[in-house]
XYZ file of C-alpha atoms in Angstrom:
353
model
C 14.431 -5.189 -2.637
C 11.311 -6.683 -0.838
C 8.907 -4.587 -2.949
C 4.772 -5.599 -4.018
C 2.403 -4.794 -6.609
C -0.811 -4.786 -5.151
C -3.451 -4.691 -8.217
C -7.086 -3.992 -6.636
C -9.417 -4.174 -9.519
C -12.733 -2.451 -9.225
C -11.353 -0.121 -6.025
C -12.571 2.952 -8.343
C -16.055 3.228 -8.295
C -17.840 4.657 -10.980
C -17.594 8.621 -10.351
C -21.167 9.503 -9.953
C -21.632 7.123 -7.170
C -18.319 7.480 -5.489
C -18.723 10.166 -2.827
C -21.454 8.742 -1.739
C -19.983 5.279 -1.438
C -17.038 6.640 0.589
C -18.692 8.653 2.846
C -20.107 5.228 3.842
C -17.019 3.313 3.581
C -14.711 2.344 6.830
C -11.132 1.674 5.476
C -8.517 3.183 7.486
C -5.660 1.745 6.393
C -6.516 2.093 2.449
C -6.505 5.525 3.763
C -3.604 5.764 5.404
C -1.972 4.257 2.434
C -3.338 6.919 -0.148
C -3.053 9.386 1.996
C 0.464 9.545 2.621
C 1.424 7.477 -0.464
C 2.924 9.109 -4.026
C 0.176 9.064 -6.344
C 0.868 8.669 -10.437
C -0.962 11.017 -12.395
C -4.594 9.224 -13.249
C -4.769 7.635 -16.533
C -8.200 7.534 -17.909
C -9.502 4.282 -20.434
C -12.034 4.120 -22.906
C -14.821 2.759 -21.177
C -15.978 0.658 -24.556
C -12.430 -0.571 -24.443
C -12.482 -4.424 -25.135
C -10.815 -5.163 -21.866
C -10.834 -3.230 -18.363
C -7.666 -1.209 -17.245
C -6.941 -4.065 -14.689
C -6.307 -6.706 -17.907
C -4.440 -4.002 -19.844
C -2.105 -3.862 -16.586
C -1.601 -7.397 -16.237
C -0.811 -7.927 -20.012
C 2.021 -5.202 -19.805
C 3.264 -6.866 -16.835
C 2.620 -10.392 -18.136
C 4.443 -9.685 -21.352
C 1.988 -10.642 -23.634
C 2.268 -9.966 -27.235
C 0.467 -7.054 -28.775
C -2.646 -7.670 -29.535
C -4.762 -6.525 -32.689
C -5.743 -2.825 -31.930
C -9.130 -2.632 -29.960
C -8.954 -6.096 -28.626
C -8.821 -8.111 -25.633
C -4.774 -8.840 -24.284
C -3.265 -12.114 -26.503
C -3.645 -14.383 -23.543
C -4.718 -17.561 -25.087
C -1.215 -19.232 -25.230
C -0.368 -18.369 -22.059
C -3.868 -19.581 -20.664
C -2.867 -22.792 -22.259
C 0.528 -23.012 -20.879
C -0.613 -22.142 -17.210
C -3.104 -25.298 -17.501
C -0.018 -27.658 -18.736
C -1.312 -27.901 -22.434
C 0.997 -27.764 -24.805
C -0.982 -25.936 -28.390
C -0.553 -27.158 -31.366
C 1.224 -24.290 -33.937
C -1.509 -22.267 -35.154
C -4.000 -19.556 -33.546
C -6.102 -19.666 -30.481
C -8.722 -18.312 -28.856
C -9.826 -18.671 -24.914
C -13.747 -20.180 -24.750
C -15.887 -19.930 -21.968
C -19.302 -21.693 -21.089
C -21.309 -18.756 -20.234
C -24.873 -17.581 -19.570
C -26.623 -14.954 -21.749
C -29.955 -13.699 -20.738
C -32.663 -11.251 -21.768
C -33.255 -8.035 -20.898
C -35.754 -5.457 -21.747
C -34.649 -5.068 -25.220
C -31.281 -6.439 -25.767
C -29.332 -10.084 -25.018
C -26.844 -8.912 -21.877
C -23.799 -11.452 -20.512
C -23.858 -12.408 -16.719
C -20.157 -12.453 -15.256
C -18.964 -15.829 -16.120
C -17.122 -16.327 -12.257
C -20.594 -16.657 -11.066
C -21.904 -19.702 -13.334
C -21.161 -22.212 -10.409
C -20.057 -24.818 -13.388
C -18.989 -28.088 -12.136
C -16.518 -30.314 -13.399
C -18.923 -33.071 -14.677
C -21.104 -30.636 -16.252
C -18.654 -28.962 -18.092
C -17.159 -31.919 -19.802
C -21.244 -32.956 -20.347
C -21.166 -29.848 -22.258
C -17.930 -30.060 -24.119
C -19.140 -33.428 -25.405
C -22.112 -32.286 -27.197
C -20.542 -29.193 -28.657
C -17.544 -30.576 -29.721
C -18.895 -32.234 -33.148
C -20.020 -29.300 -34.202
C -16.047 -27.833 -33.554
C -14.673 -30.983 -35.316
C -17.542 -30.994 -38.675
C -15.891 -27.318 -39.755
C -12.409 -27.805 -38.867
C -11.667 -26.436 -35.309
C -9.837 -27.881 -32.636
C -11.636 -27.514 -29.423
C -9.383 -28.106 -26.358
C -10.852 -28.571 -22.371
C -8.748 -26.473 -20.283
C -11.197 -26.839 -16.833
C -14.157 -26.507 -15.767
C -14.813 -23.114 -17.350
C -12.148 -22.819 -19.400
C -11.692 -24.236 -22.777
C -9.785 -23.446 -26.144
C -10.139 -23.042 -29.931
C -7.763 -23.140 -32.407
C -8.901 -20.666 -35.459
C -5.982 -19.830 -37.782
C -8.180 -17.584 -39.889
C -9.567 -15.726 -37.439
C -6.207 -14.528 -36.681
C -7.143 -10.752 -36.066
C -10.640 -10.789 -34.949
C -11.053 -8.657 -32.142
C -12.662 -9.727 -29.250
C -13.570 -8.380 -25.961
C -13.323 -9.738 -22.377
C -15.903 -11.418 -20.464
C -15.157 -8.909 -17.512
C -15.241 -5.895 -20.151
C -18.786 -7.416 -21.551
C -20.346 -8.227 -18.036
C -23.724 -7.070 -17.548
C -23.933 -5.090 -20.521
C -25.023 -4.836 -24.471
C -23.556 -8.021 -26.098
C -23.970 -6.943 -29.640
C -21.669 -4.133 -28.545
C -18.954 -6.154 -27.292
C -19.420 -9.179 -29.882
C -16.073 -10.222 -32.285
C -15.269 -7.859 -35.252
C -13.420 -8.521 -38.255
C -11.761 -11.776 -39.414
C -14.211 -14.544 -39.222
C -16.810 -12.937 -36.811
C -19.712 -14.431 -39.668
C -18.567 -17.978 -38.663
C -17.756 -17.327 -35.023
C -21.727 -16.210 -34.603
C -22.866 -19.330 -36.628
C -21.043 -21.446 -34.673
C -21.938 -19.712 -31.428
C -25.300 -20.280 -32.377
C -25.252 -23.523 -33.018
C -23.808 -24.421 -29.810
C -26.414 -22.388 -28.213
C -29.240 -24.544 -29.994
C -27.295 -27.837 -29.392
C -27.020 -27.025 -25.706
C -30.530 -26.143 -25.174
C -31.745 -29.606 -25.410
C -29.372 -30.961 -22.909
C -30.981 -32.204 -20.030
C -28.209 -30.754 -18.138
C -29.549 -27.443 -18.457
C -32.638 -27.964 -17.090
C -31.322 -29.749 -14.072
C -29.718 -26.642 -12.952
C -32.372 -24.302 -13.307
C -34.697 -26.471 -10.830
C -31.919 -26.224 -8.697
C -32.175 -22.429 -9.066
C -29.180 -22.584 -11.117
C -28.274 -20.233 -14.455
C -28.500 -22.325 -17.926
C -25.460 -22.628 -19.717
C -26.458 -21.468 -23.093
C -23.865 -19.549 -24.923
C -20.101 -19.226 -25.299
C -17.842 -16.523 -25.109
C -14.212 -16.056 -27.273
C -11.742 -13.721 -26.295
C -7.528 -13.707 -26.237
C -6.131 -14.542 -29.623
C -2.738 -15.413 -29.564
C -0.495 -17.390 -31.983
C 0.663 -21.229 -30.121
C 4.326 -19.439 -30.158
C 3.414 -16.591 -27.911
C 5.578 -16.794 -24.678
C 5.471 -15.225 -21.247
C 7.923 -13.002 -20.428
C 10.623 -14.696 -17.943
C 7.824 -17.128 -17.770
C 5.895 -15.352 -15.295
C 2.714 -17.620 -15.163
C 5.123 -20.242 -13.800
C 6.125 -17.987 -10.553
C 2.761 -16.081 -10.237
C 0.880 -19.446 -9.788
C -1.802 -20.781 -12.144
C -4.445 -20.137 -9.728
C -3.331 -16.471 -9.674
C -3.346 -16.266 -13.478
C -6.315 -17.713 -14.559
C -8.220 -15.581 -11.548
C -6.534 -12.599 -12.881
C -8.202 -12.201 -15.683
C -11.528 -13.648 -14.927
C -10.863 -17.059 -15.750
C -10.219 -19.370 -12.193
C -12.806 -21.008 -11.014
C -14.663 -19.513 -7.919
C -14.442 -20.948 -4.431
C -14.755 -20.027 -0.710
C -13.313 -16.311 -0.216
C -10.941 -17.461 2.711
C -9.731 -20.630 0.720
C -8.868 -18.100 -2.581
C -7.324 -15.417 -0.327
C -4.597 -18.100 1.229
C -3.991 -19.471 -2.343
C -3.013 -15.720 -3.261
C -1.019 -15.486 -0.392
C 1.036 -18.500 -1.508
C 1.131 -17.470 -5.318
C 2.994 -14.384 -4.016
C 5.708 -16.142 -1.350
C 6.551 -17.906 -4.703
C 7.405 -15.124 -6.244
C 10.484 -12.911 -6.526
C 12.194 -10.213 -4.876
C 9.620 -7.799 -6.746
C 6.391 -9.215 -6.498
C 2.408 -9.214 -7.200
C -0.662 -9.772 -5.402
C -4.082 -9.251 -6.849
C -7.092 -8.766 -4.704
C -10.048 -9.080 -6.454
C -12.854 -9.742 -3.876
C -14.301 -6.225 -5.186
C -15.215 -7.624 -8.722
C -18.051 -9.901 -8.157
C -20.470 -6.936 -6.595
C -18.969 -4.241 -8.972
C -20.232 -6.162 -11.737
C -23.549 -6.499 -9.880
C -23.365 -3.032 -9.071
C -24.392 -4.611 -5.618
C -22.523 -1.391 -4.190
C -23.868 -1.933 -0.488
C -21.459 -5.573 -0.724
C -18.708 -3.644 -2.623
C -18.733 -1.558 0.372
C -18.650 -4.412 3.114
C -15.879 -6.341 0.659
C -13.815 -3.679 1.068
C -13.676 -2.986 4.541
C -13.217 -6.452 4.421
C -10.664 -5.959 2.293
C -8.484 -3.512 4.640
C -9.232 -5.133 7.811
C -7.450 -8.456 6.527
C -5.171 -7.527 4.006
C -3.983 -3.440 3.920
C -3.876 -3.509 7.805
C -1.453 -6.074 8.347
C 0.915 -4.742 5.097
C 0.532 -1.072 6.679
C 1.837 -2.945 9.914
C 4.731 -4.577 7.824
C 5.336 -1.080 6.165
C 5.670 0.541 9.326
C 7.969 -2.553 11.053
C 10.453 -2.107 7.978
C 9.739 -5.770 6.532
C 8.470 -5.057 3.873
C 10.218 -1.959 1.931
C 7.746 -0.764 -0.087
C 4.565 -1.397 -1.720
C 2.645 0.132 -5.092
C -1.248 0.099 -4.925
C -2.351 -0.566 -8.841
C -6.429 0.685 -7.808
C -8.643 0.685 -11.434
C -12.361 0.816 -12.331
C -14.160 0.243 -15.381
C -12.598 2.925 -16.998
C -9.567 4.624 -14.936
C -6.550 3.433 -13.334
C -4.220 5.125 -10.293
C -0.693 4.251 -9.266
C 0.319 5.167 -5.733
C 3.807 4.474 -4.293
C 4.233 4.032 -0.832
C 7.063 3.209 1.119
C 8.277 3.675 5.219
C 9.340 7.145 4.803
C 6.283 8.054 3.191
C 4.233 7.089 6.404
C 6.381 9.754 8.342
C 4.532 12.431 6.419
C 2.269 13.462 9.716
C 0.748 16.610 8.332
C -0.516 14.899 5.387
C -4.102 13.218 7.139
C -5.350 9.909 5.483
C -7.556 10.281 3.241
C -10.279 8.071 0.405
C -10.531 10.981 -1.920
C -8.281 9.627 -4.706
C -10.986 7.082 -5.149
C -13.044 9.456 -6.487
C -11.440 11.439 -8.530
C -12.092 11.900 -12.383
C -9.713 12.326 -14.899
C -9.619 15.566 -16.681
């Protein structure tokens, strides 16, 4: 069956701001699609969950293990295995380089795909915090640019919270719990004080760049934990490591095409993730949410609607979530017959009960 997922992360707005945001919005084919589409009953998420009902999606579909209860999907394995790096048996953890800065009264995390990280730099930075890894016993592993690992048997348990679930807000809220957290924060802040007397740092900021001055953990997993039907293989590691907020950022057009290809490679029932939407909802730059997603409908929902409607493709599920709700809606050719029902935005603002 020629069948795709579409997952649009950050298509719900946050409900006191959505009316407004659709009256101004011009996506007709989104529209359409919701309009005449099936819609699943709306599921509503904690919104101090430690990941966003986008990554709770992909883990289910992913097939990653359980993870401890409140915590963000096990995806550190599978991280590892999408970047060709084979983990030694023990537990890991996904580490980013990331920028922390001050607000008013409280430290708050800046979304990590903006950091504009370079290869060079990164492995600058790796190099100076690496001792301090290797003097109490961790393995620290270079993944890319903004990706790197730690293996932390103990720690097995800790619970830990996505960047994307931690953007822009309270880190002490969203900072690891449990099993180890004492020695995860001395260590984090030892890195921090290592890193502010690199050079590097300073370099960036004359180029009006952000420091890198912190790290971020998230996605335990044991070095055993597979994918289901090895997924990341077919899905594309571009695709992956984007998914979840982890792929390095690039020209717009450039990551579009590579999504294209990730799905072609796919199977007869296939995914597609869209997530030009994220960057500005984490802003809460809602005037450029607005223009990405017109953007959005003009060069991706129009031509599927068109491919709906021509019978090549068979069907199609729109996976739309926010910060803190999530909405299935099936739609197939038949479905686009329905005249009398007119297209509509309105399930974009809806609330759960």
């Amino acid at each position: 069956m020629n069948h795709l997922d579409i997952l649009v992360p950050f298509a719900l707005p946050p409900a006191e701001l959505a009316r407004d945001l659709l009256r101004q919005s011009k996506a007709p084919s989104l529209a359409m699609l919701l309009g005449r589409g099936k819609a699943a009953p709306l599921q509503s998420h904690d919104p101090f969950s430690r990941a966003l009902p986008h990554e709770h999606w992909l883990a289910r579909r992913f097939g990653l293990p359980p993870a401890p209860q409140d915590s963000s999907p096990s995806a550190a394995a599978a991280l590892m295995q999408g970047l060709g790096l084979a983990p030694a048996a023990g537990h890991w953890f996904v580490l980013h380089p990331a920028h922390i800065h001050v607000a008013r009264d409280h430290l708050v995390l800046t979304d990590i795909g903006q950091l504009q990280l370079e290869e060079e730099e990164s492995q600058r930075l790796f190099a100076a915090a690496l001792p301090l890894f290797t003097e109490i016993g961790h393995e620290l592993v270079y993944g890319d640019a903004r990706t790197w690992f730690i293996r932390a048997d103990a720690w097995a348990g800790l619970r830990t919270s996505t960047p994307s679930a931690a953007s822009g807000r309270n880190v002490d809220i969203w900072m690891p719990e449990g099993p180890g957290e004492l020695a995860w924060r001395k260590l984090q802040n030892e890195v921090q004080m290592q890193w502010f007397a690199e050079a590097l740092n300073e370099q960036r900021e004359m180029r009006g760049q952000k420091a890198v001055n912190s790290i971020w953990i998230w996605g335990g997993a044991d070095a055993g934990a597979a994918v289901k039907d090895n997924y990341v293989a077919r899905f594309g590691l571009r695709g992956w490591m984007r998914a979840f907020g982890a792929g390095q950022q690039g020209d717009q057009a450039a990551a579009n095409a590579n999504q294209v290809n990730e799905v072609v490679r796919g199977d007869g029932h296939r995914l597609l993730v869209l997530d030009a939407l994220a960057e500005a909802a984490l802003a809460e730059e809602w005037g450029l949410w607005l223009q990405h997603l017109e953007h959005l409908d003009r060069e991706w929902l129009a031509p599927l609607l068109v491919s709906l409607q021509a019978d090549t493709l068979a069907s199609l599920n729109l996976i739309l979530t926010g910060s803190d709700r999530l909405v299935e809606v099936a739609v197939t050719r038949g479905a686009l017959r329905r005249f009398w029902r007119k297209p509509s935005l309105a399930l974009l603002a809806e609330r759960s009960v």
